[in-house]
């Protein structure tokens, strides 16, 4: 059983979405020991002994995180299917403290597919959070 | 899209891992980053009965200069490529997306041997030595040409593990080039080329063009094959231009 299926079907943490189930779309991205990884390409048993943070773990005390608020403000989601993967990917990039800008973000986000937004609002939302740190 | 049931082992030493590989033979498979094996398993193109997860085998996790343990991830080498040939650093960002590089390993890529993958091309270009271990036979070290038998086919026996990949020291004054064409960043290449120029000796490799990465003296030798991603003529034409490009990068007259 993959980590994605374990999260969704056993733990009922359905924030993590499954699109392609073979590593291409990024919807299932979670943080494993802080690193963004595809939960569809890891068996649940491989995560034993490691820390897994899903999109459910971004909010604190029921309050959306700064990144989640920025997504809301910039309308960085429409149908929302890709959103958990973008949020976890972006959180990993922000946590790494790398300089993020309009030039490097499109490539860093290339592993996540969105069919609705055209990506621009997602880039704007992440840049807003990056600029406040 | 669900894997068939399998038994799972996570050995804590190389000796234990080699025992498990010997015990399970054709039934068993090593699991490295899982970025190729897990998709094959969920598509049921592979149905190993036993997985031997190498994640906790300490002997495989480290790099000692140009000797890279099989389980070292692409992300780790991207963060610290010091002492490695610079063409490696140029190729790494092309290996899938960063999330894939967080898991994918050098050993997994070479053992999987996708014709469009970067590591096999680098191994051939740089004349890497691959170290193979099993429980019941003595350790052997193969050159890239001996290791790579065909697409997705290596010299690894069912009970054998790739333990390390060793690159020659990169000489100061060595020159190199690397270029590939993919539809989007992170996709497998449709065609690629790389070269080194060391002590006046020129070495050129093309990859993603045919069954295996290919060493060429002249672009006319490129053996391209077509598939649903690109026809053979396109691959050959693009690879020919990429060979020129990498030679120019290396300061050579193409
Ligand atoms: C969306 C996506 C895009 C990708 N793009 C690229 C790309 O552009 N370029 C590229 O090169 N790759 C790409 N990959 C593949 C990725 O780099 C894989 O990680 C890599 O090919 C396999 O490495 P792994 O560590 O994940 O191995 P695994 O998937 O764990 O294993 C692969 C195979 O090798 C065997 N194996 C692993 N380690 C050993 C060992 N030490 N000894 C013996 N056998 C072993 C396994 O049994 C299995 O058969 C992509 C993958 C995805 C999902
Ligand atoms: S569902 Fe995992 S990458 Fe698409
Ligand atoms: S918001 Fe619909 S796929 Fe991204």
XYZ file of C-alpha atoms and ligand atoms in Angstrom:
448
model
C 0.000 0.000 0.000
C 1.422 3.374 -0.963
C 1.804 6.164 1.560
C -0.861 8.124 -0.334
C -3.396 5.309 -0.028
C -2.502 4.838 3.626
C -3.031 8.525 4.373
C -6.316 8.690 2.502
C -7.927 5.326 3.145
C -6.585 4.303 6.548
C -6.017 7.624 8.262
C -8.828 9.406 6.372
C -6.491 12.310 5.717
C -7.991 13.053 2.321
C -6.244 16.384 1.881
C -3.504 14.565 -0.020
C -4.860 14.053 -3.519
C -4.109 11.374 -6.080
C -4.018 12.274 -9.741
C -1.731 10.133 -11.873
C -0.471 7.665 -9.226
C 2.833 7.357 -11.037
C 4.863 10.384 -10.095
C 4.009 12.855 -12.834
C 1.352 15.272 -11.523
C 2.523 16.220 -8.022
C -0.962 16.272 -6.448
C 0.121 13.733 -3.816
C 3.192 15.656 -2.602
C 3.854 15.420 1.152
C 6.818 16.323 3.330
C 8.871 13.355 4.486
C 11.346 14.492 7.134
C 10.765 17.965 5.714
C 11.546 17.088 2.076
C 8.878 17.251 -0.627
C 8.239 13.769 -2.038
C 5.578 11.935 -4.037
C 3.426 9.937 -1.598
C 2.237 7.804 -4.537
C 5.833 6.611 -5.079
C 6.512 5.523 -1.501
C 5.066 2.488 0.189
C 3.552 3.354 3.573
C 5.906 0.897 5.279
C 8.919 2.867 4.000
C 7.770 5.866 6.040
C 7.941 3.903 9.307
C 10.274 5.774 11.632
C 10.037 8.983 9.621
C 8.020 12.156 10.033
C 5.267 12.773 7.484
C 3.657 16.188 7.159
C 0.612 16.491 4.911
C -1.373 19.520 3.824
C -3.471 19.011 6.959
C -0.357 19.804 8.962
C 0.194 23.272 7.494
C -2.531 25.086 9.445
C -1.804 25.831 13.101
C -4.590 25.767 15.715
C -7.242 25.794 13.015
C -5.755 28.946 11.457
C -4.552 28.794 7.854
C -0.806 29.224 7.433
C 0.615 32.361 5.781
C 1.052 30.341 2.584
C -2.541 29.140 2.668
C -3.764 32.714 3.263
C -1.699 33.936 0.318
C -3.214 31.233 -1.918
C -6.654 32.465 -0.898
C -5.795 36.113 -1.469
C -4.260 35.563 -4.914
C -6.909 33.027 -5.964
C -4.159 30.514 -6.515
C -6.714 27.737 -6.784
C -9.865 27.066 -8.704
C -11.004 23.449 -8.525
C -8.416 22.805 -5.801
C -7.328 19.404 -6.983
C -3.659 20.339 -7.353
C -3.605 22.650 -4.322
C -2.364 20.264 -1.596
C 0.596 19.369 -3.795
C 1.437 22.992 -4.532
C 1.112 23.966 -0.861
C 3.412 21.199 0.354
C 5.903 21.769 -2.478
C 5.944 25.520 -1.839
C 6.271 24.989 1.915
C 9.334 22.808 1.320
C 10.859 25.472 -0.932
C 10.161 28.223 1.617
C 11.515 26.121 4.487
C 14.739 25.519 2.563
C 15.253 29.285 2.522
C 16.395 29.345 -1.099
C 15.953 32.646 -2.874
C 12.716 32.370 -4.856
C 11.906 34.634 -7.766
C 9.917 34.838 -10.976
C 12.836 33.326 -12.857
C 13.385 30.149 -10.833
C 9.881 29.400 -9.513
C 8.335 28.119 -12.750
C 11.009 25.430 -13.004
C 10.815 24.559 -9.290
C 7.056 24.138 -9.695
C 7.335 22.133 -12.928
C 6.727 18.902 -11.025
C 3.205 19.994 -10.117
C 0.469 20.221 -12.706
C -2.497 22.605 -12.485
C -5.176 22.533 -15.140
C -7.083 25.576 -13.901
C -5.097 28.570 -12.750
C -2.440 29.044 -15.386
C 0.144 28.996 -12.541
C 0.614 32.790 -12.371
C -1.468 33.307 -9.208
C 0.348 30.387 -7.562
C 3.700 32.027 -8.301
C 2.407 35.374 -6.957
C 1.147 33.761 -3.735
C 4.441 32.002 -3.046
C 6.477 35.128 -3.861
C 4.388 37.159 -1.428
C 5.197 34.766 1.418
C 8.848 34.544 0.337
C 9.140 38.355 0.414
C 7.979 38.563 4.038
C 10.842 36.509 5.382
C -3.230 1.028 -10.108
C -2.442 -0.831 -6.906
C 0.648 -2.941 -6.352
C 0.277 -6.667 -5.814
C 1.010 -7.794 -2.248
C 4.680 -8.273 -1.377
C 6.838 -9.077 1.625
C 9.012 -6.211 2.836
C 12.415 -6.258 4.484
C 14.515 -3.338 5.603
C 17.934 -4.803 6.428
C 20.324 -2.863 8.669
C 23.592 -3.951 7.116
C 24.987 -4.866 3.721
C 25.600 -8.447 4.860
C 21.946 -8.786 5.846
C 20.802 -7.222 2.555
C 22.988 -9.623 0.532
C 21.618 -12.562 2.540
C 18.070 -11.535 1.645
C 18.973 -11.092 -2.029
C 20.586 -14.549 -2.086
C 17.662 -16.134 -0.274
C 14.959 -14.703 -2.539
C 16.767 -14.726 -5.904
C 14.430 -14.001 -8.809
C 11.512 -13.435 -6.399
C 13.251 -10.553 -4.678
C 14.032 -7.025 -5.755
C 16.064 -4.252 -4.232
C 14.146 -1.062 -3.432
C 16.182 2.153 -3.575
C 14.370 5.476 -4.096
C 11.393 3.693 -5.614
C 10.971 6.401 -8.244
C 11.062 3.829 -11.038
C 10.206 0.603 -9.233
C 7.058 1.822 -7.442
C 5.401 3.064 -10.661
C 6.238 -0.287 -12.312
C 4.698 -2.095 -9.343
C 1.500 -0.031 -9.204
C 1.082 -0.580 -12.948
C 1.800 -4.274 -12.239
C 4.532 -4.303 -14.846
C 6.679 -5.620 -11.998
C 5.369 -7.936 -9.287
C 8.265 -8.858 -7.019
C 7.194 -11.114 -4.159
C 9.834 -9.650 -1.845
C 11.242 -6.148 -1.567
C 14.608 -5.538 0.067
C 14.577 -1.859 1.015
C 18.148 -0.533 1.071
C 17.248 2.686 2.917
C 18.920 1.669 6.188
C 22.006 -0.089 4.822
C 24.756 2.183 6.140
C 27.442 0.936 3.725
C 25.505 2.322 0.737
C 24.674 5.818 1.976
C 27.960 7.669 1.736
C 30.209 9.335 -0.747
C 33.936 9.173 -0.352
C 35.392 11.609 -2.888
C 34.536 10.257 -6.325
C 33.274 6.939 -4.915
C 29.526 7.277 -4.522
C 27.495 4.771 -2.497
C 24.569 3.322 -4.465
C 21.941 4.863 -2.154
C 23.219 8.441 -2.368
C 20.343 10.540 -3.687
C 20.445 12.891 -6.625
C 19.371 15.681 -4.257
C 22.361 15.049 -1.969
C 24.767 15.210 -4.921
C 23.069 18.358 -6.179
C 23.552 20.009 -2.784
C 27.201 18.951 -2.558
C 28.936 17.975 -5.764
C 32.399 18.999 -4.576
C 35.167 16.866 -6.001
C 32.949 15.357 -8.695
C 33.436 16.021 -12.418
C 31.593 19.285 -13.212
C 29.552 17.633 -15.976
C 27.770 15.688 -13.212
C 26.554 18.912 -11.607
C 25.335 20.107 -15.009
C 23.361 16.911 -15.606
C 21.751 16.474 -12.171
C 19.063 19.182 -12.442
C 17.731 17.386 -15.539
C 16.902 14.198 -13.600
C 13.171 14.584 -13.087
C 11.742 17.196 -10.728
C 13.325 18.136 -7.409
C 10.760 16.013 -5.550
C 11.916 13.012 -7.627
C 15.577 13.859 -6.968
C 14.862 13.905 -3.218
C 14.286 10.136 -3.440
C 15.987 8.867 -6.602
C 19.468 7.400 -6.182
C 22.498 6.972 -8.419
C 22.422 3.208 -7.888
C 18.713 2.909 -8.665
C 19.092 4.870 -11.874
C 21.999 2.735 -13.106
C 20.351 -0.547 -12.062
C 17.110 0.493 -13.766
C 18.972 1.624 -16.923
C 16.428 3.721 -18.760
C 17.955 4.658 -22.154
C 16.920 8.283 -21.602
C 18.413 8.537 -18.106
C 21.362 10.812 -17.382
C 23.412 8.603 -15.014
C 24.079 5.814 -17.503
C 25.278 8.419 -20.018
C 27.526 10.004 -17.379
C 28.887 6.605 -16.371
C 29.791 5.837 -19.985
C 31.186 9.303 -20.649
C 33.356 9.428 -17.543
C 34.395 5.757 -17.618
C 32.897 5.029 -14.216
C 33.588 1.728 -12.432
C 30.607 -0.052 -10.897
C 31.038 -2.275 -7.867
C 28.743 -5.311 -7.561
C 28.427 -7.494 -4.489
C 26.671 -10.754 -3.741
C 26.788 -13.115 -0.779
C 28.005 -16.168 -2.626
C 30.489 -14.834 -5.174
C 33.353 -12.445 -4.929
C 32.944 -8.723 -5.448
C 33.328 -7.577 -9.054
C 33.965 -4.215 -10.606
C 32.674 -3.522 -14.105
C 33.136 -0.691 -16.550
C 29.995 1.044 -17.788
C 30.099 -0.817 -21.129
C 30.247 -4.197 -19.403
C 27.468 -3.259 -16.974
C 24.975 -1.960 -19.517
C 23.658 -4.832 -21.598
C 20.539 -3.304 -23.125
C 17.569 -1.087 -22.295
C 16.505 -1.861 -18.705
C 19.018 -4.731 -18.731
C 22.236 -4.810 -16.710
C 24.908 -7.317 -15.767
C 23.454 -7.516 -12.228
C 22.578 -11.083 -11.243
C 19.360 -11.668 -9.281
C 21.248 -11.983 -5.995
C 23.596 -9.064 -6.638
C 23.549 -5.466 -5.459
C 25.226 -2.473 -7.004
C 27.090 -1.034 -4.040
C 29.082 1.914 -5.385
C 29.973 3.904 -8.470
C 33.475 5.329 -8.780
C 34.393 8.124 -11.155
C 37.981 8.897 -12.090
C 39.420 12.060 -10.536
C 38.546 15.012 -12.730
C 41.773 16.587 -13.975
C 42.295 20.325 -13.672
C 42.057 21.803 -17.134
C 39.555 19.162 -18.231
C 36.777 20.568 -20.404
C 33.232 19.323 -20.854
C 29.761 19.990 -22.249
C 26.239 18.785 -21.488
C 22.931 19.463 -23.240
C 19.585 17.768 -23.618
C 16.181 18.472 -25.076
C 13.049 17.512 -23.164
C 9.503 18.614 -23.695
C 9.263 20.239 -20.256
C 11.792 20.614 -17.445
C 11.823 17.357 -15.474
C 10.653 15.164 -18.353
C 12.887 12.427 -19.682
C 15.097 13.713 -22.498
C 14.058 13.235 -26.127
C 17.750 13.453 -27.008
C 20.898 14.361 -25.101
C 24.643 14.680 -25.526
C 27.661 15.152 -23.302
C 31.379 15.383 -23.891
C 34.692 15.616 -22.120
C 38.004 16.849 -23.449
C 40.897 15.717 -21.291
C 44.513 16.044 -22.380
C 43.458 16.635 -25.978
C 41.363 13.444 -25.937
C 37.754 13.984 -26.893
C 34.943 11.701 -25.683
C 31.340 12.189 -26.826
C 28.245 10.313 -25.657
C 24.667 10.667 -26.886
C 21.698 9.373 -24.906
C 17.904 9.060 -25.124
C 18.395 8.356 -28.815
C 18.388 4.553 -28.854
C 18.620 1.418 -26.744
C 21.550 2.593 -24.637
C 23.721 5.668 -24.299
C 26.150 5.542 -27.187
C 29.725 6.697 -27.545
C 30.267 8.373 -30.911
C 33.325 9.704 -32.709
C 31.127 11.408 -35.264
C 27.405 12.291 -35.215
C 26.878 10.178 -38.365
C 27.283 7.113 -36.111
C 24.222 7.925 -33.979
C 21.850 4.949 -33.913
C 18.478 6.520 -33.212
C 15.206 4.696 -32.694
C 11.716 6.165 -32.697
C 8.840 5.754 -30.249
C 5.633 7.578 -29.434
C 7.575 10.516 -27.993
C 9.689 11.216 -31.072
C 10.539 9.580 -34.396
C 14.055 8.293 -35.053
C 14.892 11.004 -37.590
C 13.984 13.732 -35.085
C 16.118 12.148 -32.383
C 19.089 11.786 -34.714
C 18.773 15.353 -35.981
C 18.472 16.837 -32.487
C 21.296 14.689 -31.100
C 23.544 15.790 -33.971
C 22.994 19.442 -33.080
C 23.457 18.692 -29.377
C 26.820 17.071 -30.114
C 27.895 20.297 -31.842
C 26.589 22.291 -28.925
C 28.405 20.337 -26.225
C 31.658 20.447 -28.197
C 31.351 24.222 -28.462
C 30.676 24.377 -24.705
C 33.923 22.476 -24.239
C 35.769 24.956 -26.437
C 36.180 22.510 -29.310
C 35.693 22.927 -33.011
C 32.657 20.675 -33.673
C 8.058 11.839 -13.031
C 9.413 11.216 -13.126
C 10.362 11.792 -13.943
C 11.631 11.227 -14.056
N 12.545 11.816 -14.884
C 13.775 11.280 -14.988
C 14.760 11.873 -15.838
O 14.504 12.879 -16.504
N 15.982 11.291 -15.905
C 16.278 10.166 -15.181
O 17.405 9.690 -15.257
N 15.377 9.590 -14.377
C 14.140 10.125 -14.264
N 13.229 9.516 -13.449
C 13.602 8.266 -12.777
C 14.260 8.546 -11.460
O 15.465 9.226 -11.638
C 14.495 7.249 -10.692
O 14.716 7.635 -9.415
C 15.638 6.366 -11.071
O 15.648 5.987 -12.400
C 15.615 5.075 -10.254
O 16.240 5.310 -9.058
P 15.589 4.882 -7.683
O 16.621 5.123 -6.647
O 14.292 5.547 -7.510
O 15.447 3.299 -7.892
P 14.233 2.293 -7.668
O 13.037 2.756 -8.385
O 14.096 1.975 -6.234
O 14.846 1.001 -8.377
C 14.970 0.930 -9.787
C 15.493 -0.465 -10.164
O 16.833 -0.647 -9.750
C 16.952 -1.743 -8.850
N 17.928 -1.325 -7.844
C 17.912 -0.152 -7.155
N 19.015 -0.035 -6.409
C 19.755 -1.160 -6.608
C 21.021 -1.607 -6.120
N 21.747 -0.862 -5.282
N 21.480 -2.795 -6.547
C 20.741 -3.554 -7.414
N 19.552 -3.164 -7.927
C 19.063 -1.985 -7.527
C 15.557 -1.994 -8.331
O 15.388 -3.344 -7.963
C 14.714 -1.609 -9.523
O 14.667 -2.664 -10.436
C 11.955 10.055 -13.315
C 11.000 9.480 -12.478
C 9.726 10.036 -12.381
C 8.721 9.384 -11.492
S -0.519 11.193 -7.830
Fe 1.524 11.173 -7.156
S 2.481 12.382 -8.638
Fe 0.477 12.197 -9.465
S -6.848 24.496 -9.288
Fe -7.714 22.956 -10.559
S -5.962 21.795 -11.066
Fe -5.106 23.451 -10.063
